[in-house]
Coordinates of C-alpha atoms in Angstrom, one line a residue:
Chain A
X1 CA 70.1 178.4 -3.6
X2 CA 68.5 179.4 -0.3
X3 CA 69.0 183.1 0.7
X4 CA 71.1 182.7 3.4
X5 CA 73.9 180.7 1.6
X6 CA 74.0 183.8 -0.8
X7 CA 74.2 186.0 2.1
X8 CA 77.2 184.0 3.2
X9 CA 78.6 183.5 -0.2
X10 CA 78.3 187.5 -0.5
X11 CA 80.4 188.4 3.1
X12 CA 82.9 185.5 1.9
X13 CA 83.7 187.1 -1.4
X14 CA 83.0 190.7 -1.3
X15 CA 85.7 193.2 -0.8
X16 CA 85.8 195.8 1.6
X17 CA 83.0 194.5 3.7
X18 CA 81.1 197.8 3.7
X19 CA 80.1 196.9 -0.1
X20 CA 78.4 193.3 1.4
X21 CA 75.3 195.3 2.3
X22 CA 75.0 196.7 -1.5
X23 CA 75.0 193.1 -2.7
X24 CA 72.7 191.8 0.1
X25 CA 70.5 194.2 -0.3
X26 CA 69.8 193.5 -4.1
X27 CA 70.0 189.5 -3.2
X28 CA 67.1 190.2 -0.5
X29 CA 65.1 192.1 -3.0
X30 CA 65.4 189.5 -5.5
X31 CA 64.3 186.6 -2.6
X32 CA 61.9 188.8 -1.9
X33 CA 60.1 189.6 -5.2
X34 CA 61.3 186.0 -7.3
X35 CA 57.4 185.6 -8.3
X36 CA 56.6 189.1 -9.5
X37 CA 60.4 190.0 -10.8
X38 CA 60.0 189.2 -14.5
X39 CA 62.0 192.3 -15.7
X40 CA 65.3 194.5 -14.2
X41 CA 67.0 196.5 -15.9
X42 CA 69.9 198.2 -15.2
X43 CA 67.9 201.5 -13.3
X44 CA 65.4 199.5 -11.4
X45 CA 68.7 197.5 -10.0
X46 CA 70.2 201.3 -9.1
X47 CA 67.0 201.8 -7.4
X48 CA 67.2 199.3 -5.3
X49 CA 70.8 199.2 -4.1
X50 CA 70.6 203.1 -3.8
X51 CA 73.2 203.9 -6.1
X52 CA 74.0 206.1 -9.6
X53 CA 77.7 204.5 -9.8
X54 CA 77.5 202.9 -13.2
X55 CA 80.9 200.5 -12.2
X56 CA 79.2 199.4 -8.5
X57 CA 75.7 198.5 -10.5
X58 CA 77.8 196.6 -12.8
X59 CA 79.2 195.3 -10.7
X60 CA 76.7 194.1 -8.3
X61 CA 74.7 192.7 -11.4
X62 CA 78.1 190.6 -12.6
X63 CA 78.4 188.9 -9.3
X64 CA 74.5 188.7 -9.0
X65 CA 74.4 186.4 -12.3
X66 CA 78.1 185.1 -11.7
X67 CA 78.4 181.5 -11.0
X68 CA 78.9 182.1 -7.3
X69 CA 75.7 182.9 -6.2
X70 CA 74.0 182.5 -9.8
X71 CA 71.1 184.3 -8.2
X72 CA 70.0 186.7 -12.1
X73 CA 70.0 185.2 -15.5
X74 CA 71.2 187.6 -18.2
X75 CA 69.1 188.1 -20.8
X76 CA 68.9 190.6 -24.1
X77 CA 66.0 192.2 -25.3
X78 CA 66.5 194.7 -28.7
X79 CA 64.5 198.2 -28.3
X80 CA 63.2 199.9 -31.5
X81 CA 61.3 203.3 -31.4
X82 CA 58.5 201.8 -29.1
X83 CA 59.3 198.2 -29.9
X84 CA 60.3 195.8 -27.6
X85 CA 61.9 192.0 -29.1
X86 CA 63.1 190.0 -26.3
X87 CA 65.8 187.8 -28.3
X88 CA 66.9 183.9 -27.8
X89 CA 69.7 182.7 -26.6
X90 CA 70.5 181.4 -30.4
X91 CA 69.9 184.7 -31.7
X92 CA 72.3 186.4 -29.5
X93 CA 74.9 184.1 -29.7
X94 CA 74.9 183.9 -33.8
X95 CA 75.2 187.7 -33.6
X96 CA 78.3 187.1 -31.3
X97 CA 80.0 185.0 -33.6
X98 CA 79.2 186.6 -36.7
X99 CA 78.6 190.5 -35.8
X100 CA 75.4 190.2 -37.6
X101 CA 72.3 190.3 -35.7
X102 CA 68.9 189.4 -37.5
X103 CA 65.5 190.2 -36.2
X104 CA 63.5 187.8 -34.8
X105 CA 60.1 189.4 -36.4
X106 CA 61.3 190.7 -39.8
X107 CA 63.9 188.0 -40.3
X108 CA 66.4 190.8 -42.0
X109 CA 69.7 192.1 -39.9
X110 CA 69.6 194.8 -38.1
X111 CA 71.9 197.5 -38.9
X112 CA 74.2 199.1 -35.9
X113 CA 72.2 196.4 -33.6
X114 CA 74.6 197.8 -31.2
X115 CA 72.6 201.0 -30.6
X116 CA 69.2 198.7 -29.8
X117 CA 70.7 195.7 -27.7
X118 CA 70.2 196.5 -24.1
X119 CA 70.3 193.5 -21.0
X120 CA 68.2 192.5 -18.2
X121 CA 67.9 190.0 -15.4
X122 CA 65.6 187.9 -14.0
X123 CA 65.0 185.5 -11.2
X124 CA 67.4 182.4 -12.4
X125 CA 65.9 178.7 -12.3
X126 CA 68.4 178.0 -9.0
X127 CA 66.8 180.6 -7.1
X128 CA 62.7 180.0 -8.5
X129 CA 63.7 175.9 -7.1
X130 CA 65.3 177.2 -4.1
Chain B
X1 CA 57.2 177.2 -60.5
X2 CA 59.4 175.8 -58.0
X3 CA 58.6 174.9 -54.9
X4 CA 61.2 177.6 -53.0
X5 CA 59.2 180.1 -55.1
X6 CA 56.3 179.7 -52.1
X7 CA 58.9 180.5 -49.6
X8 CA 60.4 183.5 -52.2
X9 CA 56.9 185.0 -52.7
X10 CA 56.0 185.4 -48.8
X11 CA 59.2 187.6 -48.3
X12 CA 58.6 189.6 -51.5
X13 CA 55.0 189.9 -49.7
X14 CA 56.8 191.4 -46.7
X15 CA 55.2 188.4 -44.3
X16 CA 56.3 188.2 -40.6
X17 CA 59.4 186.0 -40.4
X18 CA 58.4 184.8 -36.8
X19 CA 55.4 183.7 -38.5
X20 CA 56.6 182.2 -41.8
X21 CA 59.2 180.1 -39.2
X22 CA 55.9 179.0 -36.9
X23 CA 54.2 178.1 -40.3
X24 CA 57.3 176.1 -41.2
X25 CA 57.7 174.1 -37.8
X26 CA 53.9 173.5 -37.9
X27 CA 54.3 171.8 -41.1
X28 CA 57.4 169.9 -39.5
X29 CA 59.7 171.9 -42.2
X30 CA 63.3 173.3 -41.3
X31 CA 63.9 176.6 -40.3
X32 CA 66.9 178.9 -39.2
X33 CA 67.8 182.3 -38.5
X34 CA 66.5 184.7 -40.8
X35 CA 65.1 184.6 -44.1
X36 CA 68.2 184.2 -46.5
X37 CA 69.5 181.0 -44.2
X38 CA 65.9 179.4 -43.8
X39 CA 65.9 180.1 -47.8
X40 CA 69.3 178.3 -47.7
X41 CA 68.0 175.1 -45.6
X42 CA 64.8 174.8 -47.3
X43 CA 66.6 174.8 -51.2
X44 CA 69.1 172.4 -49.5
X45 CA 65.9 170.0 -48.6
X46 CA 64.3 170.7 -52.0
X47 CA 67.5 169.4 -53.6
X48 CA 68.0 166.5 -51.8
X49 CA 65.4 163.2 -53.4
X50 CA 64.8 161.8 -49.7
X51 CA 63.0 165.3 -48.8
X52 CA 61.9 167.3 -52.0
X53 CA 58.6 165.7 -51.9
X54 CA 57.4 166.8 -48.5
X55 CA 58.9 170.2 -48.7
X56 CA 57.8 171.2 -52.0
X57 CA 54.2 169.7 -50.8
X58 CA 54.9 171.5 -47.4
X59 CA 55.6 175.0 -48.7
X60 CA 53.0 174.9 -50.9
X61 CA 51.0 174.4 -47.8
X62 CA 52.4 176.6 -46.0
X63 CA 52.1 179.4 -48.7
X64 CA 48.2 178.9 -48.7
X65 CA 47.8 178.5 -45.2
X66 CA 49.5 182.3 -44.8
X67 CA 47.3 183.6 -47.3
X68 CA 44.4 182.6 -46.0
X69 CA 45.2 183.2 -42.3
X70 CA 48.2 185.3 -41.4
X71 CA 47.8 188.9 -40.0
X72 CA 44.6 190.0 -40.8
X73 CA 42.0 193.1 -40.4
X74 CA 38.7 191.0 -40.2
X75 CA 35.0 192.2 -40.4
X76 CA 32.5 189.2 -39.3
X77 CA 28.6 189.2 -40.9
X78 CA 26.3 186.4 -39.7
X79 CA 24.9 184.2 -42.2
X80 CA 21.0 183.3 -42.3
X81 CA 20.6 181.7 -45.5
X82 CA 21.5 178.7 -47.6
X83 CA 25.7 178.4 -47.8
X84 CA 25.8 176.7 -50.6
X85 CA 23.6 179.1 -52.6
X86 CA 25.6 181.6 -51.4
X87 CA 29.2 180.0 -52.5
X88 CA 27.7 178.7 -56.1
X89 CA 26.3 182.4 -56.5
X90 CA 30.1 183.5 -55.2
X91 CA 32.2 181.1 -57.6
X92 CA 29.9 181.8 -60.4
X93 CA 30.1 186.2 -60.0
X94 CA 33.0 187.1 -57.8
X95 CA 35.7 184.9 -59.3
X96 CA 36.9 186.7 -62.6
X97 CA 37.3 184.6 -65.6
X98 CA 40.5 186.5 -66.2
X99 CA 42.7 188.6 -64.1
X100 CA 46.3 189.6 -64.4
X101 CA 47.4 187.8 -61.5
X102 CA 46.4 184.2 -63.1
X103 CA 50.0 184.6 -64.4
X104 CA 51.5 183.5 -60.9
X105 CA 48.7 183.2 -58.8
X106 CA 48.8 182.1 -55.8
X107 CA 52.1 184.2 -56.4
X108 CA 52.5 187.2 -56.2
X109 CA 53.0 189.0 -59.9
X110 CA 56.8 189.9 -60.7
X111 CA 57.8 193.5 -60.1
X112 CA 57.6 194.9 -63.7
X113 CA 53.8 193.1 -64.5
X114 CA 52.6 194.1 -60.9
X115 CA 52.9 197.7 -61.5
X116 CA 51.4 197.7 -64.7
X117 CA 48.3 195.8 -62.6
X118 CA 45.2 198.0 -61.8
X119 CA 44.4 199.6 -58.6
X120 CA 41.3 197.5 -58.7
X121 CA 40.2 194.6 -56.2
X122 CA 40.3 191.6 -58.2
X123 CA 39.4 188.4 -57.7
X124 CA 41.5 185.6 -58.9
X125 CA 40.7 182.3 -57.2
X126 CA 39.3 180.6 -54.4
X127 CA 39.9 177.6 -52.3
X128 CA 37.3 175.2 -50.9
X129 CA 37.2 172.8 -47.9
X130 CA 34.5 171.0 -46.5
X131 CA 33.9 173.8 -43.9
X132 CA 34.3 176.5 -45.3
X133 CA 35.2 178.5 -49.1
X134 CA 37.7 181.3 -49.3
X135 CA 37.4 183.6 -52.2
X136 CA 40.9 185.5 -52.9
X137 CA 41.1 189.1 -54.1
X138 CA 44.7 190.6 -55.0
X139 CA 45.1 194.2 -56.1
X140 CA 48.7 196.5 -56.2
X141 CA 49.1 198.6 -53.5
X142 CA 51.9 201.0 -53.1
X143 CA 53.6 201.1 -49.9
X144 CA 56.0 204.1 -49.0
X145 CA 59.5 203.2 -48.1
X146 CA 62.5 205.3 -46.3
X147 CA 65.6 204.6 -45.9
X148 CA 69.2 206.5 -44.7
X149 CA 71.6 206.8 -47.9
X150 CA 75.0 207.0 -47.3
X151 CA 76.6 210.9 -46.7
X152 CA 78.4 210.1 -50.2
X153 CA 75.4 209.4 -52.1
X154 CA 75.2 213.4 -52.1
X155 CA 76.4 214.8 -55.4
X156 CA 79.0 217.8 -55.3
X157 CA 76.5 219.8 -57.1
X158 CA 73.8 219.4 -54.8
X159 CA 75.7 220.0 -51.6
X160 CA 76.9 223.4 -53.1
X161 CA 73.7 224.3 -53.7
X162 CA 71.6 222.9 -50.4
X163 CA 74.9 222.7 -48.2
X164 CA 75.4 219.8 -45.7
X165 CA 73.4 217.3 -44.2
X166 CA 73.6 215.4 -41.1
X167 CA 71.5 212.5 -42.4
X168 CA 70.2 211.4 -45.7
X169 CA 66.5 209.8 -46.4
X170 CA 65.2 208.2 -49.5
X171 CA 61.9 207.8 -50.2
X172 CA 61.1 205.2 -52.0
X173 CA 56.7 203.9 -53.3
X174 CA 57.0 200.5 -53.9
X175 CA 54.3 198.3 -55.4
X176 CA 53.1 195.2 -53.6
X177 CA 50.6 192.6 -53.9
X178 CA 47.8 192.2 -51.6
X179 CA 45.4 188.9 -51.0
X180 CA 42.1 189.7 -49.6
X181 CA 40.0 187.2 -48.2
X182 CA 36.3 187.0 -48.3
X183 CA 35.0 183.3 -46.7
X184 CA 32.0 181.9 -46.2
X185 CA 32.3 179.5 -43.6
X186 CA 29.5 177.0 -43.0
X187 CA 30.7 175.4 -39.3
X188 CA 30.2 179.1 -37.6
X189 CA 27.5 180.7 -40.0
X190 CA 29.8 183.8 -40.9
X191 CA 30.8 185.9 -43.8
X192 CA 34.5 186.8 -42.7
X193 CA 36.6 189.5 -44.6
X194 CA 39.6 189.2 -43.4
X195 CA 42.1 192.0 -45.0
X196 CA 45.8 192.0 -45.9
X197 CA 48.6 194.1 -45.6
X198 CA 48.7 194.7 -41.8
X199 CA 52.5 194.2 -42.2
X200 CA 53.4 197.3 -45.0
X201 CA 50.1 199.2 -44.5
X202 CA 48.7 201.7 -42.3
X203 CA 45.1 200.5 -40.8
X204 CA 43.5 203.3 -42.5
X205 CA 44.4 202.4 -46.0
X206 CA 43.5 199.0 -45.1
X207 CA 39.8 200.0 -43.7
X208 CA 39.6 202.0 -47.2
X209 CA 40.3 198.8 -49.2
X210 CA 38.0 196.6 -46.6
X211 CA 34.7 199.5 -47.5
X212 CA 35.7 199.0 -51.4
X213 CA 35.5 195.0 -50.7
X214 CA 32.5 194.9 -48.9
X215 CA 30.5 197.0 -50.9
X216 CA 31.4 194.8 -53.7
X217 CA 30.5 191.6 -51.7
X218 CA 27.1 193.4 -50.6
X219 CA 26.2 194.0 -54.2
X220 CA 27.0 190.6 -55.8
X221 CA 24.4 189.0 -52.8
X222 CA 22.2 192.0 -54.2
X223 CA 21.7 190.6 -57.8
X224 CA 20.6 187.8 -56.5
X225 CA 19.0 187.1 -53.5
X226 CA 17.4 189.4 -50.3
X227 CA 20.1 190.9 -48.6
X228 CA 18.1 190.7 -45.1
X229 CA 17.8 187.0 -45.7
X230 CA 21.4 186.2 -46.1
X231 CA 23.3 187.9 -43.7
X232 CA 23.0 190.1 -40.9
X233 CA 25.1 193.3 -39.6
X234 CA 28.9 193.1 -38.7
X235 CA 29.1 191.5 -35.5
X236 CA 30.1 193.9 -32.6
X237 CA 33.7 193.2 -31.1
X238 CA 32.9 195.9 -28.0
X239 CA 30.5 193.3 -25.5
X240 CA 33.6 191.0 -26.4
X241 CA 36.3 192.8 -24.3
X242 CA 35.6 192.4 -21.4
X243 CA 34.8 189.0 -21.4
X244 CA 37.5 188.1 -22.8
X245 CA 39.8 190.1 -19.7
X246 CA 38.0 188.7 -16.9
X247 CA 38.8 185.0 -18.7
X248 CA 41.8 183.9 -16.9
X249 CA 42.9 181.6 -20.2
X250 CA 45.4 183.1 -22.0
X251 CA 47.2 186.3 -21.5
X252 CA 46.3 189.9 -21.8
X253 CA 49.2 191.7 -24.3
X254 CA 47.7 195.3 -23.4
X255 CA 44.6 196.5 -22.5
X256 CA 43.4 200.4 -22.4
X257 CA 40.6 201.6 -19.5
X258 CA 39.1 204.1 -18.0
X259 CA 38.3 204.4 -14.2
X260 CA 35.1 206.2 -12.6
X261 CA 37.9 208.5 -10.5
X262 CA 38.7 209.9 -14.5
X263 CA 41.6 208.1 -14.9
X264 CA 42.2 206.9 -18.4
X265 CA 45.0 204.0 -18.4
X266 CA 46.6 202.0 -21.4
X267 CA 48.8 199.3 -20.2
X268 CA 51.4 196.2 -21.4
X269 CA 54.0 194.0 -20.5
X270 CA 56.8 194.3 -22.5
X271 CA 56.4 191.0 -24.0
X272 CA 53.7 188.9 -25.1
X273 CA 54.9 186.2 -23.0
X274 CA 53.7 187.7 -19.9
X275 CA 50.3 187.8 -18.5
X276 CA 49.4 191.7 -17.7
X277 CA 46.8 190.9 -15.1
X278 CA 50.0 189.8 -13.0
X279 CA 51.2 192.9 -13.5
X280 CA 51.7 194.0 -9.9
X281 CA 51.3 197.8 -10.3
X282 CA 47.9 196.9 -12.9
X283 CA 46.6 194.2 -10.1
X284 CA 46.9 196.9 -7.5
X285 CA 44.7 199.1 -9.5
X286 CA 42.0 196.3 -10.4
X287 CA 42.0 195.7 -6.6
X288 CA 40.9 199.2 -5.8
X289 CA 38.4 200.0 -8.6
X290 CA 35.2 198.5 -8.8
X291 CA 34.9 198.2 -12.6
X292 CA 37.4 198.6 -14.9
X293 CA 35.7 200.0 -17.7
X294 CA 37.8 198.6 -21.2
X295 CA 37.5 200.4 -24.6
X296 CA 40.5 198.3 -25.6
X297 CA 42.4 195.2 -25.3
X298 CA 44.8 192.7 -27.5
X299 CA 44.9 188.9 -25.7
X300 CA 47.3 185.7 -26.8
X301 CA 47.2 182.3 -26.4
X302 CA 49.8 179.6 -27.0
X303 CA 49.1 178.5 -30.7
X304 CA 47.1 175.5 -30.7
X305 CA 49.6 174.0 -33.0
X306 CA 52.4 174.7 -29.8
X307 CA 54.3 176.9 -32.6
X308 CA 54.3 180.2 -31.0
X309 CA 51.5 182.5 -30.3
X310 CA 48.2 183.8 -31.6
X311 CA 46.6 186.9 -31.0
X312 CA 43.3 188.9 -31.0
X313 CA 43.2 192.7 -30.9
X314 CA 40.0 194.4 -30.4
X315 CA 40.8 198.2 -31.2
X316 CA 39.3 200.9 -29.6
X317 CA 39.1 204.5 -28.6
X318 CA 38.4 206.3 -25.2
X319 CA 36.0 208.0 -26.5
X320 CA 33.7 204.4 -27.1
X321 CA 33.1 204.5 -23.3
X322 CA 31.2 207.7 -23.3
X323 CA 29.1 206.5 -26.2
X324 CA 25.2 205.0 -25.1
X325 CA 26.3 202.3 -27.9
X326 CA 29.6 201.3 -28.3
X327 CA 30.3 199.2 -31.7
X328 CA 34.1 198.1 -32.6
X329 CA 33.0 196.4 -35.9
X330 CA 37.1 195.5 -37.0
X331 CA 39.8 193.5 -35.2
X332 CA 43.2 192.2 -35.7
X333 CA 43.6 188.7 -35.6
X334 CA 47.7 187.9 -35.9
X335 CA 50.1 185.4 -36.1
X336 CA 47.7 182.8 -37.4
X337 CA 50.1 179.9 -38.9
X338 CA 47.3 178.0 -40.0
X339 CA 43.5 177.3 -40.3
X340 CA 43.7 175.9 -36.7
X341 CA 45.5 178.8 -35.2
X342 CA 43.0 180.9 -37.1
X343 CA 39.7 179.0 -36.0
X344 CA 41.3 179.1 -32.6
X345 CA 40.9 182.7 -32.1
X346 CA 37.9 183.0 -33.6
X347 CA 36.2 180.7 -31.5
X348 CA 37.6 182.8 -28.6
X349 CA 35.5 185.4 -30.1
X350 CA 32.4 183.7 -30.4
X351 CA 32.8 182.1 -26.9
X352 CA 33.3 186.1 -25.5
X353 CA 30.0 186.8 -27.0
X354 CA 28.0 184.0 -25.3
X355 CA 26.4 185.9 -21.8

């Protein structure tokens, strides 16, 4: 993926066109930065696209790791106290399918895993080959 | 004893998961998510006459190798004298003819036997390769628990006469086994005591136990030979730090500093997977300093084994940089599967402390 086919992907798709430049502007940031980006989060995403609106930054990020443009992976990381456990793919996906998460250090479930569970992006492999 | 007993005993012991499952892999044994469904595979193997032999062998294996390695507090001496003197002398007046954890030993003692065990460092055992000999000390420590209870597990009665509470705690001191280390090893000419109980304990009960240890170490080479002769003072883990930064193998975890503008900076990536040095903010300090000046710093490498990670953490306070001679005589060496992750990092240390 080369950034100006997501630039063009973006004006295709996005609706009302005054919203494009919210998108583009996180996609340029993210062509930008691909080597040093290893971590976003949901308020260094706001940051960038200038915005506190909790259903545009969702939004932006859906699209962003959508299979349109593909440019963010998705990932899950579970924050205790000071702790931070970045979790597998595996991990997340057997606490999908059986509500029951289990730490990846102390190999026991984590109760109300809800409450630490929080996402973040980074650079997918389409965009680190493009 | 069966075999699934080795696997049973390291979760009563409270042992990393992450590293039990590295252990495991390393050892080419199944592992899943968790410890009741890795329990569940490994039983399944145990039970099944194509596999039972290599897992019980395996576990058992494994079992030592986490004993002996692990997560451990260590304290380094050199060694001048004669090894083997020093191990016959060791077999023949640390190992105790009798101890109450011969019941189960290498396991650890069952619940009702372990609390009716002394407080006392004893030493039960001790394993010997052709590098090095590792002489095993277990003794019951109590570690404090707390947990949330349930609004309802509040009697009538007592809410009546304390009233209401948001959220309930219960405090529970639980017994647990420790194993100790103290090991002579012949191919880098050290004494190492590498402590226990990094997992359940704070490091201050654990430096306690490590002064009781040595001193008893110190005095059995007493009773028998010169003490200057045999072994020389803990080695210093301070010179190592910064060696070990500027090193580009590897990846710093954290690292705390101080800057001649009287800044005083402790930084980390979130994960251990990442590399701080590429840290943009941290490299954009770095570049506009002359010397960082480290009192602290925690580094991992891939496991030698390609099972995870392994790391070294040499602690330290601010205050070490104002001091005319900075000595860090403890570290932390962790998530050591095996004896190669384990000679891995400590070769990193002794490499560090070449000029």
């Amino acid at each position: 993926m080369k950034l100006d086919h997501a630039l063009a992907t973006i004006a295709e798709d996005i609706r009302p066109s005054e919203n494009q430049k919210v998108f583009a502007c996180l996609a340029e940031y993210v062509f930008a930065h691909k080597k040093d980006i290893k971590h976003l989060t949901y308020s260094s995403i706001a940051q960038v696209i200038g915005t506190q609106r909790p259903e545009m930054l969702l939004q932006v990020a859906q699209y962003l790791s959508g299979e349109r443009v593909k440019l963010l992976e998705m990932k899950f990381e579970l924050i205790i106290d000071d702790n931070i456990i970045p979790l597998d793919d595996e991990t997340v996906y057997h606490a999908e399918i059986t509500g029951s998460l289990i730490h990846p250090d102390t190999g026991y479930p984590v109760k109300d895993y809800d409450r630490y569970i929080y996402p973040y992006f980074i650079p997918s492999r389409e965009i680190e080959n493009g | 004893m069966s075999a699934i007993d080795f696997a049973d005993g390291l979760n009563e012991r409270k042992i990393s998961f992450s590293l039990f499952r590295n252990a495991l892999h390393q050892n080419d044994l199944a592992a899943s998510l968790g410890w009741e469904r890795t329990i569940d595979k490994l039983t399944e193997h145990l039970n099944s006459p194509k596999t039972s032999a290599t897992y019980a062998t395996g576990l058992e294996a494994v079992y030592v190798d986490l004993t002996l390695n692990g997560n451990k507090l260590i304290k380094v001496f050199k060694l001048l004298g004669d090894y083997d003197e020093l191990i016959k002398h060791f077999s023949m007046e640390l190992v105790e003819q009798k101890t109450i954890y011969d019941k189960r030993f290498p396991l650890p003692l069952e619940h009702d036997d372990l609390v009716a065990a002394p407080l006392t460092l004893s030493c039960a055992d001790y394993y010997t390769t052709e590098d090095r000999s590792s002489f095993v000390f277990c003794s019951k420590q109590y570690v404090v628990e707390k947990e949330i209870l349930p609004a309802e597990s509040l009697t009538d009665n007592a809410q009546n006469d304390y009233g209401d509470f948001d959220e309930i705690y219960g405090v529970r001191k639980r017994a647990v086994q420790l194993f100790d280390v103290v090991c002579v090893d012949r191919e880098s000419g050290t004494l190492q005591i590498r402590m226990d109980g990094l997992d359940v304990q704070k490091t201050k009960d654990i430096e306690r136990r490590l002064l009781i240890l040595e001193s008893k170490v110190l005095q059995v080479i007493e009773a028998a030979f010169d003490v200057t002769k045999i072994i020389s003072g803990a080695i210093n883990f301070f010179p190592c730090i910064k060696k070990l930064y500027s090193s580009v193998d590897g990846r710093i975890a954290e690292i705390g500093h101080t800057t001649d503008s009287a800044g005083v900076h402790r930084g980390k990536m979130r994960t251990k997977q990442h590399d701080f040095r590429d840290d943009t903010y941290h490299a954009g300090g770095v570049a506009g300093i002359v010397e960082l000046n480290p009192h602290m710093l925690s580094k991992c490498w891939n496991s030698p084994s390609r099972q995870g990670y392994v790391e070294l953490v040499i602690p330290g306070t601010v205050a070490l940089t104002s001091s005319a001679n900075p000595t860090i005589d403890t570290a932390f060496v962790l998530s050591c599967a095996s004896d190669i992750d384990y000679d891995f990092v400590m070769n990193k240390i002794f490499e560090s402390m070449t000029p």
